[in-house]
Structure formats: structure tokens, C-alpha cells
Amino acid sequence: MKKLLSAVVLMAGALLAGCAGTPAAPATTPKLSVEESCKFLNADTFTPSGTPKEQAAQIGQHYQEVADKVAPEVGGPIQQMAEVMKQVAASPTGTKTDAQTAQLTEQINKIGQYCK
């Protein structure tokens, strides 16, 4: 079950990623609509590389960039996911705990309420 949830979280990371290496949009840039945000998330192809710690840091950074771009309804949960992944990256192994996996799953479910 833990591996399944990890796979779901990694898959969500791949879906929620997309503009790796692109700077975050300035605060004055209008955010995407919910519909545009969902299309953006579904087209996202970000793939982290390196050690588990490096991957967690890359995912956390990417989530932050995505949260700044998308509609607040989906950006809020993505921001929470970014914070969790930053905690994972700061851990000695870069491995998610069961509690962190549950937090990520909860946020993915919140996004799913808007992006069906």
C-alpha cells in the first residue's frame, strides 16, 4: 500500500510539473482560470532526476512554481504539496513518511474536486 501511494504521489508530481527551469511568474501576472489550470496540470511532463533528496527538492520547487501560476482553487493545495515536499527534501533520506504521503494524497484529492 505504501508503494502504491508513493507511486500515486510521484505520478501526481509528474502531472503537476511542467515548467522545470522556468522562473516563477511575477505576482502581477494574471493566474490561469480553473479550467486552464486543469489543462495545464494534465499536460505537465516534469520529471525529477538525481537522488531521492534531489528529486524531492525539485518536485517541491516545481510545485511552488505551478502554485504561483494556476488558479487559487488548485494553487492552494499545490502550495501545500510544495511545503510537504520541501520537508521531505530536508529529511536525511529524502523519503516521504506515511503522514507526508497522506498529506499529499489529501491535497491531490482537493485538486481532483476541481479537475475532473
Coordinates of C-alpha atoms in Angstrom, one line a residue:
M1 CA 0.0 0.0 0.0
K2 CA 2.8 2.4 0.9
K3 CA 4.5 1.8 -2.5
L4 CA 1.2 2.3 -4.3
L5 CA 0.7 5.7 -2.5
S6 CA 4.3 6.7 -3.3
A7 CA 3.6 5.8 -6.9
V8 CA 0.4 7.9 -6.9
V9 CA 2.3 10.8 -5.4
L10 CA 5.1 10.5 -7.9
M11 CA 2.6 10.3 -10.7
A12 CA 0.8 13.4 -9.4
G13 CA 4.2 15.1 -9.3
A14 CA 4.7 14.3 -12.9
L15 CA 1.2 15.6 -13.7
L16 CA 1.6 18.7 -11.7
A17 CA 5.0 19.6 -13.0
G18 CA 5.7 21.2 -16.3
C19 CA 7.9 24.3 -16.5
A20 CA 11.1 23.0 -14.9
G21 CA 13.8 25.6 -15.0
T22 CA 11.3 28.3 -15.9
P23 CA 11.3 31.2 -13.3
A24 CA 8.1 31.7 -11.4
A25 CA 5.7 34.2 -13.0
P26 CA 5.7 37.7 -11.4
A27 CA 3.0 38.3 -8.9
T28 CA 1.4 40.8 -11.3
T29 CA 0.8 38.1 -14.0
P30 CA -2.8 37.0 -14.0
K31 CA -3.4 33.5 -12.8
L32 CA -4.9 30.9 -15.1
S33 CA -8.6 30.1 -14.8
V34 CA -9.6 26.8 -13.1
E35 CA -10.3 25.2 -16.5
E36 CA -6.9 26.4 -17.9
S37 CA -5.2 25.3 -14.7
C38 CA -6.6 21.8 -15.0
K39 CA -5.5 21.6 -18.7
F40 CA -2.1 22.9 -17.7
L41 CA -1.8 20.2 -14.9
N42 CA -2.9 17.4 -17.2
A43 CA -0.3 18.4 -19.9
D44 CA 2.5 18.7 -17.4
T45 CA 5.5 16.5 -18.1
F46 CA 8.0 17.4 -15.4
T47 CA 10.3 14.5 -14.3
P48 CA 12.7 15.0 -11.4
S49 CA 16.2 13.5 -11.5
G50 CA 19.0 12.6 -9.1
T51 CA 18.9 11.2 -5.6
P52 CA 15.7 11.0 -3.7
K53 CA 16.6 14.1 -1.8
E54 CA 17.3 16.0 -5.1
Q55 CA 14.1 14.7 -6.6
A56 CA 12.1 15.8 -3.6
A57 CA 13.7 19.3 -3.7
Q58 CA 13.0 19.5 -7.5
I59 CA 9.4 18.5 -7.0
G60 CA 8.9 21.0 -4.1
Q61 CA 10.3 23.8 -6.3
H62 CA 8.2 22.8 -9.2
Y63 CA 5.1 22.6 -7.1
Q64 CA 5.8 26.1 -5.9
E65 CA 6.2 27.5 -9.4
V66 CA 3.0 25.8 -10.5
A67 CA 1.1 27.0 -7.5
D68 CA 2.1 30.6 -8.4
K69 CA 0.7 30.2 -11.9
V70 CA -2.6 28.3 -11.5
A71 CA -6.0 29.4 -10.2
P72 CA -6.1 29.7 -6.4
E73 CA -8.6 26.9 -6.1
V74 CA -5.9 24.4 -7.3
G75 CA -2.9 26.5 -6.4
G76 CA -3.7 26.3 -2.6
P77 CA -3.4 22.5 -2.5
I78 CA -0.4 22.6 -4.7
Q79 CA 1.3 25.1 -2.4
Q80 CA 0.6 22.7 0.5
M81 CA 2.2 19.9 -1.5
A82 CA 5.2 22.1 -2.2
E83 CA 5.7 22.6 1.6
V84 CA 5.4 18.9 2.2
M85 CA 8.0 18.1 -0.5
K86 CA 10.4 20.7 0.9
Q87 CA 10.1 18.9 4.3
V88 CA 10.8 15.6 2.5
A89 CA 13.9 17.2 0.8
A90 CA 15.1 18.4 4.2
S91 CA 15.0 14.9 5.6
P92 CA 18.1 12.8 5.8
T93 CA 17.0 10.3 3.2
G94 CA 14.5 12.3 1.1
T95 CA 11.9 9.7 1.7
K96 CA 8.3 10.5 2.5
T97 CA 6.8 9.4 5.8
D98 CA 3.3 7.8 5.9
A99 CA 2.0 11.1 7.3
Q100 CA 3.5 13.1 4.4
T101 CA 2.1 10.7 1.9
A102 CA -1.3 11.1 3.4
Q103 CA -1.0 14.9 3.3
L104 CA 0.0 14.8 -0.4
T105 CA -2.9 12.4 -1.2
E106 CA -5.3 14.8 0.7
Q107 CA -4.2 17.7 -1.4
I108 CA -4.4 15.7 -4.7
N109 CA -8.0 14.9 -3.8
K110 CA -8.7 18.6 -3.2
I111 CA -7.3 19.3 -6.7
G112 CA -9.5 16.5 -8.0
Q113 CA -12.6 18.3 -6.8
Y114 CA -11.9 21.0 -9.5
C115 CA -10.1 19.0 -12.1
K116 CA -12.2 16.0 -13.1

